[in-house]
CSV table of C-alpha atoms and ligand atoms in Angstrom, one decimal:
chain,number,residue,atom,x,y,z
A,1,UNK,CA,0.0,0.0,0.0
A,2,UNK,CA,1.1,3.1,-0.8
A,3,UNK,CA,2.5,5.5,1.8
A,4,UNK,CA,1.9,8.9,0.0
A,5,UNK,CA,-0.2,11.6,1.6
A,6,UNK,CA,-4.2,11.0,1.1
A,7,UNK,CA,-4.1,15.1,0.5
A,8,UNK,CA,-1.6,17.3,-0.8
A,9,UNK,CA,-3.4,20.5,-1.2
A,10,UNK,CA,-3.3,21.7,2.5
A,11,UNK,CA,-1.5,20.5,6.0
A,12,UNK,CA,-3.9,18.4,7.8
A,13,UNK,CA,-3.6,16.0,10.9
A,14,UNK,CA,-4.9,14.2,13.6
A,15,UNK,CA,-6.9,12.4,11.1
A,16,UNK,CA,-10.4,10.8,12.5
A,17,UNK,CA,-11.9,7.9,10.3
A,18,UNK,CA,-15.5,6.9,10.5
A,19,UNK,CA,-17.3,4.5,7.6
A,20,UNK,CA,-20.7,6.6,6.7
A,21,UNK,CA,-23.3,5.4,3.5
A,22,UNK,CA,-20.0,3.2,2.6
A,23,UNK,CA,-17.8,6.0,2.1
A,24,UNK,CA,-14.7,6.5,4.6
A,25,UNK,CA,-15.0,10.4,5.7
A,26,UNK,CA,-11.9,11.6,7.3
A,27,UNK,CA,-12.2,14.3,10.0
A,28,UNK,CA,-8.4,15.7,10.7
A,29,UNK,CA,-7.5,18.9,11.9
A,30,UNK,CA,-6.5,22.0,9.4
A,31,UNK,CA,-2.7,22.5,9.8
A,32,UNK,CA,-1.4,26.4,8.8
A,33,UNK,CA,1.3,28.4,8.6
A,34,UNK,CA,1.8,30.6,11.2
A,35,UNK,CA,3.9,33.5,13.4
A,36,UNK,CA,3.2,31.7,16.9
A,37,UNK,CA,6.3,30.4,18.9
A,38,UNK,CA,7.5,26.7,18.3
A,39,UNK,CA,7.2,25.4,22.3
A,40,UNK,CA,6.2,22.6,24.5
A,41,UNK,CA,2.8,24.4,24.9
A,42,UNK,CA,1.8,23.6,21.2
A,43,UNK,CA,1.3,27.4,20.6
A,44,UNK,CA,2.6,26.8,17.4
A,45,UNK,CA,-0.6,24.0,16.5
A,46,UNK,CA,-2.4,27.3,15.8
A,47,UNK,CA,-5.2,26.3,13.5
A,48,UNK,CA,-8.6,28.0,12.8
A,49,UNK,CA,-10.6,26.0,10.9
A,50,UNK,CA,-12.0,21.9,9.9
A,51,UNK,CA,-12.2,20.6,6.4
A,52,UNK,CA,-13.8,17.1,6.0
A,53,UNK,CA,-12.6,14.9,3.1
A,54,UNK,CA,-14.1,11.7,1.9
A,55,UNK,CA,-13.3,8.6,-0.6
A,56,UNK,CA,-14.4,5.6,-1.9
A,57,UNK,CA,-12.1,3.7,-0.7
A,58,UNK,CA,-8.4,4.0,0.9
A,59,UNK,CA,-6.4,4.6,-2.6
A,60,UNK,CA,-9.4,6.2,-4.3
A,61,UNK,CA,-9.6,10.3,-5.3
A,62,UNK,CA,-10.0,12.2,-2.3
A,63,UNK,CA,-13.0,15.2,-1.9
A,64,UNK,CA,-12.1,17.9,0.1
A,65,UNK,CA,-16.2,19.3,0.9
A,66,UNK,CA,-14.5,22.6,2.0
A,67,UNK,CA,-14.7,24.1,5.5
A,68,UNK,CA,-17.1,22.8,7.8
A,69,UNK,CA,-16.6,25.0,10.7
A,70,UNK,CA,-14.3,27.9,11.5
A,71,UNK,CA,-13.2,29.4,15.0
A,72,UNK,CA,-15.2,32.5,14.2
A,73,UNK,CA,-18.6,30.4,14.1
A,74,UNK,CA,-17.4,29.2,17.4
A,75,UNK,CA,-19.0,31.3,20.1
A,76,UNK,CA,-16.2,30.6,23.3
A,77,UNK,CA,-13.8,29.3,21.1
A,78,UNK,CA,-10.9,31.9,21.3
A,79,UNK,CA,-8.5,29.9,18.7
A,80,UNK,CA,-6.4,26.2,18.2
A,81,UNK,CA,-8.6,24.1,17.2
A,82,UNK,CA,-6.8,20.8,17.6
A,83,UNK,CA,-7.7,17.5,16.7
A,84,UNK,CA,-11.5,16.6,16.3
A,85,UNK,CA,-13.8,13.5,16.0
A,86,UNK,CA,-17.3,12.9,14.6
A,87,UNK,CA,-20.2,10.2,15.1
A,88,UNK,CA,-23.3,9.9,14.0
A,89,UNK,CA,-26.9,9.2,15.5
A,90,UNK,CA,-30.2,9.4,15.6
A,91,UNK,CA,-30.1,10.6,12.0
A,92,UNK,CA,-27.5,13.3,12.7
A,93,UNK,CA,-24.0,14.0,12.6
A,94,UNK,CA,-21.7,15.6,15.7
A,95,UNK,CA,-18.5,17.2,15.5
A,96,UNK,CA,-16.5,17.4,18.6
A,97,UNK,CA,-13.2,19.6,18.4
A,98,UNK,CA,-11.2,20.8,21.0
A,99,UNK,CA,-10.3,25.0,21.3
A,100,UNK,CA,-9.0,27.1,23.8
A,101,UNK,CA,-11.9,29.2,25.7
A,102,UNK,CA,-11.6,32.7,26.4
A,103,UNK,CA,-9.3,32.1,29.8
A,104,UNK,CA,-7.0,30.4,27.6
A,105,UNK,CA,-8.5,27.1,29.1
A,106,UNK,CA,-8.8,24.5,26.5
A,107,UNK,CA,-12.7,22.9,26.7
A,108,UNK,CA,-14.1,20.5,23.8
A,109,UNK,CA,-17.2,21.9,22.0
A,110,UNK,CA,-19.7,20.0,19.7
A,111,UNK,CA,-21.4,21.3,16.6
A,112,UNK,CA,-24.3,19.4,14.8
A,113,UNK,CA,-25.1,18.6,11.1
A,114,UNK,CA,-27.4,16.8,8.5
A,115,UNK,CA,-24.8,15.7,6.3
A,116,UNK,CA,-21.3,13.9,7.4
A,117,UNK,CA,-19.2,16.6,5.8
A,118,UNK,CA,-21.6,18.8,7.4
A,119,UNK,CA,-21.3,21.9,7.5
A,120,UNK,CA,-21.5,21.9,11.5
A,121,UNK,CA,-23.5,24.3,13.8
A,122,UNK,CA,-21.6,24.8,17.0
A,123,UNK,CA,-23.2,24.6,20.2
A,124,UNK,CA,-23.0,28.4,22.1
A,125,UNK,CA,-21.1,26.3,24.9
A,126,UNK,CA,-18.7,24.2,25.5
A,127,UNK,CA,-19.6,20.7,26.4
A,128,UNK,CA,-20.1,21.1,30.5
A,129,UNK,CA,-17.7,19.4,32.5
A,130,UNK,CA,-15.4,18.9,29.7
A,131,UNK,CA,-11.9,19.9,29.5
A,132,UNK,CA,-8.1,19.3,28.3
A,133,UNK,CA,-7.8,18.2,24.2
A,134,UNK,CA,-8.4,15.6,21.8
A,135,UNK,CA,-12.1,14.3,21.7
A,136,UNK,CA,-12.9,10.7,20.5
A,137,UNK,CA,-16.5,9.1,20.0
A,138,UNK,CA,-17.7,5.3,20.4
A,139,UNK,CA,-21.2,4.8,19.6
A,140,UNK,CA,-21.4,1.4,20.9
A,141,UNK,CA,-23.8,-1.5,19.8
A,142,UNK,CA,-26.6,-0.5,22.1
A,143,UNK,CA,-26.6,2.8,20.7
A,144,UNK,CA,-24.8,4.1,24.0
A,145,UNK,CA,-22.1,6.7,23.0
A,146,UNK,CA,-18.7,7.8,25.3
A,147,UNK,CA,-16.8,10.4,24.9
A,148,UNK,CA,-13.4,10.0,25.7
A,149,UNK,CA,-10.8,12.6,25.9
A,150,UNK,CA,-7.5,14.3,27.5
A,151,UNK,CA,-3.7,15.1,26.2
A,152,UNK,CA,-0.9,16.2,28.9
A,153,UNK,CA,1.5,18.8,28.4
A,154,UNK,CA,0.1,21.3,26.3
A,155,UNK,CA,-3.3,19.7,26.2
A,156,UNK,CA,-3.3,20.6,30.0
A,157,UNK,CA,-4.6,17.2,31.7
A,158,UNK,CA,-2.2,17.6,34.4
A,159,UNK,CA,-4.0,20.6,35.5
A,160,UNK,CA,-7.2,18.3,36.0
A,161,UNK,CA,-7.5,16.2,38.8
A,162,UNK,CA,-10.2,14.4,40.3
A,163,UNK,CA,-12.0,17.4,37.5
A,164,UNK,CA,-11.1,20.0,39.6
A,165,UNK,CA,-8.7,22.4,37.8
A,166,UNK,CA,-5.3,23.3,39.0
A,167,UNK,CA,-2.9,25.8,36.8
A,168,UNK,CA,-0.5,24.8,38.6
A,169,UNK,CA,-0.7,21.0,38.2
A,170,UNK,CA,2.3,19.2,36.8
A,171,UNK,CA,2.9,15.5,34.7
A,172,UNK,CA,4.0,13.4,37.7
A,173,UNK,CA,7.3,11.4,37.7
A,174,UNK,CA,8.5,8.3,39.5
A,175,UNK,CA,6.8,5.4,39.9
A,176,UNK,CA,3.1,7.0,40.9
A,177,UNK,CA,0.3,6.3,38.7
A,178,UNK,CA,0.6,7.8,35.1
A,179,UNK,CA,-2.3,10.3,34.2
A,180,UNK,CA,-5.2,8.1,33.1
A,181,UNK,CA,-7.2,9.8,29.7
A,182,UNK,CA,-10.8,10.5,30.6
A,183,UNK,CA,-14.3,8.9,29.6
A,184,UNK,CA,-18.0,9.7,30.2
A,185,UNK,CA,-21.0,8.5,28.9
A,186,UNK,CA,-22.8,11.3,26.5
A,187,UNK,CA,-26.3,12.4,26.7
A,188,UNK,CA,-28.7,10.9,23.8
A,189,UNK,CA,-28.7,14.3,22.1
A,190,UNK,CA,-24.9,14.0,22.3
A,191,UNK,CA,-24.5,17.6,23.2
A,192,UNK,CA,-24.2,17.2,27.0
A,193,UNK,CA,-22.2,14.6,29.6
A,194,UNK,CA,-24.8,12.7,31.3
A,195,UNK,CA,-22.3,11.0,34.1
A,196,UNK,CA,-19.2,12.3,35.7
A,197,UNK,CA,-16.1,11.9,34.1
A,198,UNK,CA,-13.9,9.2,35.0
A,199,UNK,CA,-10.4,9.0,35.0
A,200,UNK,CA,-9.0,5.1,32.7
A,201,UNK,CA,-6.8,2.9,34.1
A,202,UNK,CA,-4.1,1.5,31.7
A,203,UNK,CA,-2.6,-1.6,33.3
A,204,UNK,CA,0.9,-3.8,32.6
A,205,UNK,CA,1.4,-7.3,32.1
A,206,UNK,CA,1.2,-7.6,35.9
A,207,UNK,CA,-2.2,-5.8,36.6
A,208,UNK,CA,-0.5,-2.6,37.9
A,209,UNK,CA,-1.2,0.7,36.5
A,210,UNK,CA,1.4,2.2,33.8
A,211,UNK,CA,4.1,4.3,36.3
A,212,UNK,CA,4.3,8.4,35.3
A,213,UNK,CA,7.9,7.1,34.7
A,214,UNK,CA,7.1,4.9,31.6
A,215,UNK,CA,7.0,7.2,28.9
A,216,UNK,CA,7.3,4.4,26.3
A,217,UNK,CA,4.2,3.4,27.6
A,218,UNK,CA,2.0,5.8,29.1
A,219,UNK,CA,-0.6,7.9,27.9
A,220,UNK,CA,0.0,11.4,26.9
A,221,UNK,CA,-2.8,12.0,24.1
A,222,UNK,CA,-4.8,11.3,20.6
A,223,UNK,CA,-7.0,8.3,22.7
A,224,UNK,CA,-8.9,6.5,19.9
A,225,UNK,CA,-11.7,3.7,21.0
A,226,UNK,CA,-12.6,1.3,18.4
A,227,UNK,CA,-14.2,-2.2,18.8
A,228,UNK,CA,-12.6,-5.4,17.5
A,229,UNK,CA,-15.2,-8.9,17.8
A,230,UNK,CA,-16.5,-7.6,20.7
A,231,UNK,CA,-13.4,-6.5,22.9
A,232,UNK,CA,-12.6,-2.9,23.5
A,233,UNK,CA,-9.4,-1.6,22.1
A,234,UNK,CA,-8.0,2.2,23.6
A,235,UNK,CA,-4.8,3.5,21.1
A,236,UNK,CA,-3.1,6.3,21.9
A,237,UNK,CA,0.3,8.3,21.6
A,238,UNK,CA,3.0,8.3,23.8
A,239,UNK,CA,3.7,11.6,22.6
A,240,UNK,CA,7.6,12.4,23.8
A,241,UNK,CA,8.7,8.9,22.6
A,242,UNK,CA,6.5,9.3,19.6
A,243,UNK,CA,4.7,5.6,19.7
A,244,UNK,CA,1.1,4.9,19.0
A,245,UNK,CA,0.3,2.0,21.0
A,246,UNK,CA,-3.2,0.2,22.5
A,247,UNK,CA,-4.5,-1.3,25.5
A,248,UNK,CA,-7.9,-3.6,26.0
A,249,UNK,CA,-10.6,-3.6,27.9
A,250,UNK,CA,-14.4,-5.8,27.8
A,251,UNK,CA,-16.2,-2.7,28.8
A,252,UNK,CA,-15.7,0.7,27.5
A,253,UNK,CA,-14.6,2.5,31.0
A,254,UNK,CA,-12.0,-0.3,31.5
A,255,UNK,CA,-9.7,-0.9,33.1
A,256,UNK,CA,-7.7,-1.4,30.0
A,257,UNK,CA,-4.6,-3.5,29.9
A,258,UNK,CA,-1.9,-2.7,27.7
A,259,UNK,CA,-0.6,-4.5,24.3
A,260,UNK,CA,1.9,-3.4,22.7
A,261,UNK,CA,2.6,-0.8,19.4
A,262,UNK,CA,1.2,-0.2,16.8
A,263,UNK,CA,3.3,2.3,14.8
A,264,UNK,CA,7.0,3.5,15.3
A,265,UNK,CA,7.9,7.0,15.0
A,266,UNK,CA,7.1,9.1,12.2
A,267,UNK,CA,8.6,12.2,11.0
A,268,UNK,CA,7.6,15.0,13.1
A,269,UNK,CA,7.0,15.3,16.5
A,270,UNK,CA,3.5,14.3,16.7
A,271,UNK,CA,2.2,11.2,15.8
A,272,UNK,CA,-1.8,10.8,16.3
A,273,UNK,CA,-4.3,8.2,14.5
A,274,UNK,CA,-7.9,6.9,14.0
A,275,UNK,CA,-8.6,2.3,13.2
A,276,UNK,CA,-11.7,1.9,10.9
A,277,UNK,CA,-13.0,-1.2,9.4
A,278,UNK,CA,-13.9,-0.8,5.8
A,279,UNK,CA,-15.4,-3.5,3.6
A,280,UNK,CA,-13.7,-6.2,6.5
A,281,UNK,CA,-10.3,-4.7,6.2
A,282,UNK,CA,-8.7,-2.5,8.6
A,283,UNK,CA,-7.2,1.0,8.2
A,284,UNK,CA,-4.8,2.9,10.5
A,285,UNK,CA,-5.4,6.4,9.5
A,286,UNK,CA,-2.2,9.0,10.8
A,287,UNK,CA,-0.2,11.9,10.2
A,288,UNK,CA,3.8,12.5,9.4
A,289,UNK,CA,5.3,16.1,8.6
A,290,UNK,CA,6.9,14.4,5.4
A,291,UNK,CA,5.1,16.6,3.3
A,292,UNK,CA,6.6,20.0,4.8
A,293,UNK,CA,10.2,18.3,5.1
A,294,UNK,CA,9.6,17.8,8.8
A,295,UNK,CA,8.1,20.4,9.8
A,296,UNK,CA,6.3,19.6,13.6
A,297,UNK,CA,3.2,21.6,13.1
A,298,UNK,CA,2.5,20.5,9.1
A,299,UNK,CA,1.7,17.4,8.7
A,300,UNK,CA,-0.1,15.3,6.2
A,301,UNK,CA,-2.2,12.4,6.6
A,302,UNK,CA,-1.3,8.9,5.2
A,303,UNK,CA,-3.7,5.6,5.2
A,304,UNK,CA,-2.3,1.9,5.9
A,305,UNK,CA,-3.8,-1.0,6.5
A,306,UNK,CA,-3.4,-3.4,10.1
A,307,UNK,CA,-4.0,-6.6,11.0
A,308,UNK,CA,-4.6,-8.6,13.9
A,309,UNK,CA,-3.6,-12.3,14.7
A,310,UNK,CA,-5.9,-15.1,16.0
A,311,UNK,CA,-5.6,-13.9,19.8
A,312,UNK,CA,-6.8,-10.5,18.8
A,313,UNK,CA,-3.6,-8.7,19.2
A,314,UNK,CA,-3.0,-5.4,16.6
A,315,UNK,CA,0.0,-6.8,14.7
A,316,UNK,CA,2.8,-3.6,14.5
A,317,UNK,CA,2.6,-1.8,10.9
A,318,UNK,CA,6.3,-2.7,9.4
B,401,LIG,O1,-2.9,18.9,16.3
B,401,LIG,C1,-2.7,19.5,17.5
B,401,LIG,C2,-2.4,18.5,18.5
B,401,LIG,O2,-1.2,17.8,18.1
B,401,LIG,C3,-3.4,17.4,18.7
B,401,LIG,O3,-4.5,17.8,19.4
B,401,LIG,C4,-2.5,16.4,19.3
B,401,LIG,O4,-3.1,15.1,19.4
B,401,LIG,C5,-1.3,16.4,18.5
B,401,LIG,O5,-1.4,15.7,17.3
């Protein structure tokens, strides 16, 4: 399979891959150009708008349906609109994107549609209760959906605990508990939380949590839920050692115990995906900053398919 960029024409990232009427839609975020500094804070992920793209198939001409919501239709959105995620129900389709609010706290918003590549309507406000970066949706089989979220550093999870906020809150080190990503149950309009959000355990082989210390392993952002004959499969990015790896689960709140990777290192700093199954094959959708030359903040998104073995385990993509 080819590993050329799925679109040429602009930056894009964070790509988030959903099957709709047959046709793979692909929700990433809108890299740009921009004057913002290059630092850990991700100032320089300074983006201010979502294009949705769809194919026939992985390998097939891609459309890009042209802007589907800007910060400026965005009500408390003040700007960064980082990686989104859609899902669809009870005949409609939901956006969810992450933006920094007007106190510079990042919240995760939701704007609703007729149409999968929308355009969107954004809520006035943010979800309530919500916080830090990086929404992803699972409508499960009983029509339940979850919404599960959260990056450190520069997403600002560590300033969220027990979903109090503290600007002053830290990643922790040593062999405490990593930070966990976060889940809760959405309401049936999808617009609202209807529980409290809960903080994932990701275990080891030994059924102890992952330690803050194990950066090969721990979460740090880009959670994606997918489900795989019947089990529960959380990927993620390990973001400073650059791995997207998964962990398992039979329920959606977990606990989830690791599994391994699922891609190396790309080029770029970054590294954040979406699985889809598509006429009974599986896709890992990413990004790489091979179409800039390496630059972090633009990146391009590539399709490729995975496998699993008999036990159910992701096999790595060579
Ligand atoms: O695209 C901005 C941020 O970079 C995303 O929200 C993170 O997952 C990382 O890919």
């Amino acid at each position: 399979m080819s590993d050329k960029p799925l679109i040429t024409h602009l930056y894009t990232a964070d790509p988030s891959a959903h099957v709709y009427n047959g046709r793979i839609y692909v929700y990433p975020s809108h890299d740009r150009e921009t004057d913002q500094p290059t630092n850990d804070n991700g100032d320089q992920y300074d983006m201010v708008d979502y294009h949705v793209f769809s194919m026939d198939e992985v390998g097939a001409e891609v459309t890009d349906h042209g802007v589907a919501l800007a910060v400026e239709d965005i009500p408390w959105a003040k700007n960064q609109l980082w990686a989104p995620d859609a899902a669809a129900k009870n005949g409609k389709y939901y956006l969810f994107f992450p933006a920094r609010d007007h106190d510079d706290i990042f919240r995760i918003g939701v704007a609703v549609g007729d149409k999968p590549e929308g355009p969107f309507k954004a809520e006035p406000e943010p979800i309530k209760n919500s916080y830090s970066i990086d929404p992803a949706v699972l409508v499960d089989d009983d029509n339940a959906a979850y919404l599960y979220f959260g990056g450190i550093w520069g997403g600002q999870l560590q300033q969220w605990s027990g979903n109090q906020h503290d600007p002053s809150g830290e990643e922790p080190t040593g062999d405490v508990p990593a930070i966990g990503p976060r889940v809760a149950k959405l309401s049936d309009d999808m617009t609202a939380l209807a529980e409290d959000v809960r903080e994932i355990q990701i275990l080891d082989e030994n059924g102890e949590r992952l330690k803050a210390d194990d950066h090969d392993r721990r979460f740090f952002e880009g959670a994606w839920m997918h489900k795989h004959q019947g089990r529960y499969y959380l990927s993620y990015s390990t973001g400073d050692t650059h791995y997207l790896v998964y962990a398992t689960a039979d329920n959606p709140y977990g606990p989830f115990t690791y599994g391994g990777r699922i891609l190396e290192p790309v080029v770029g700093w970054t590294t954040h995906h979406s699985i889809v199954e598509h006429q009974g094959r599986w896709f890992l959708f990413h990004h790489d900053s091979s179409l800039s030359g390496g630059v972090n903040h633009l990146r391009c998104v590539k399709a490729k398919e995975i496998f699993y073995d008999d036990a159910g385990n992701i096999l790595p993509v060579v």
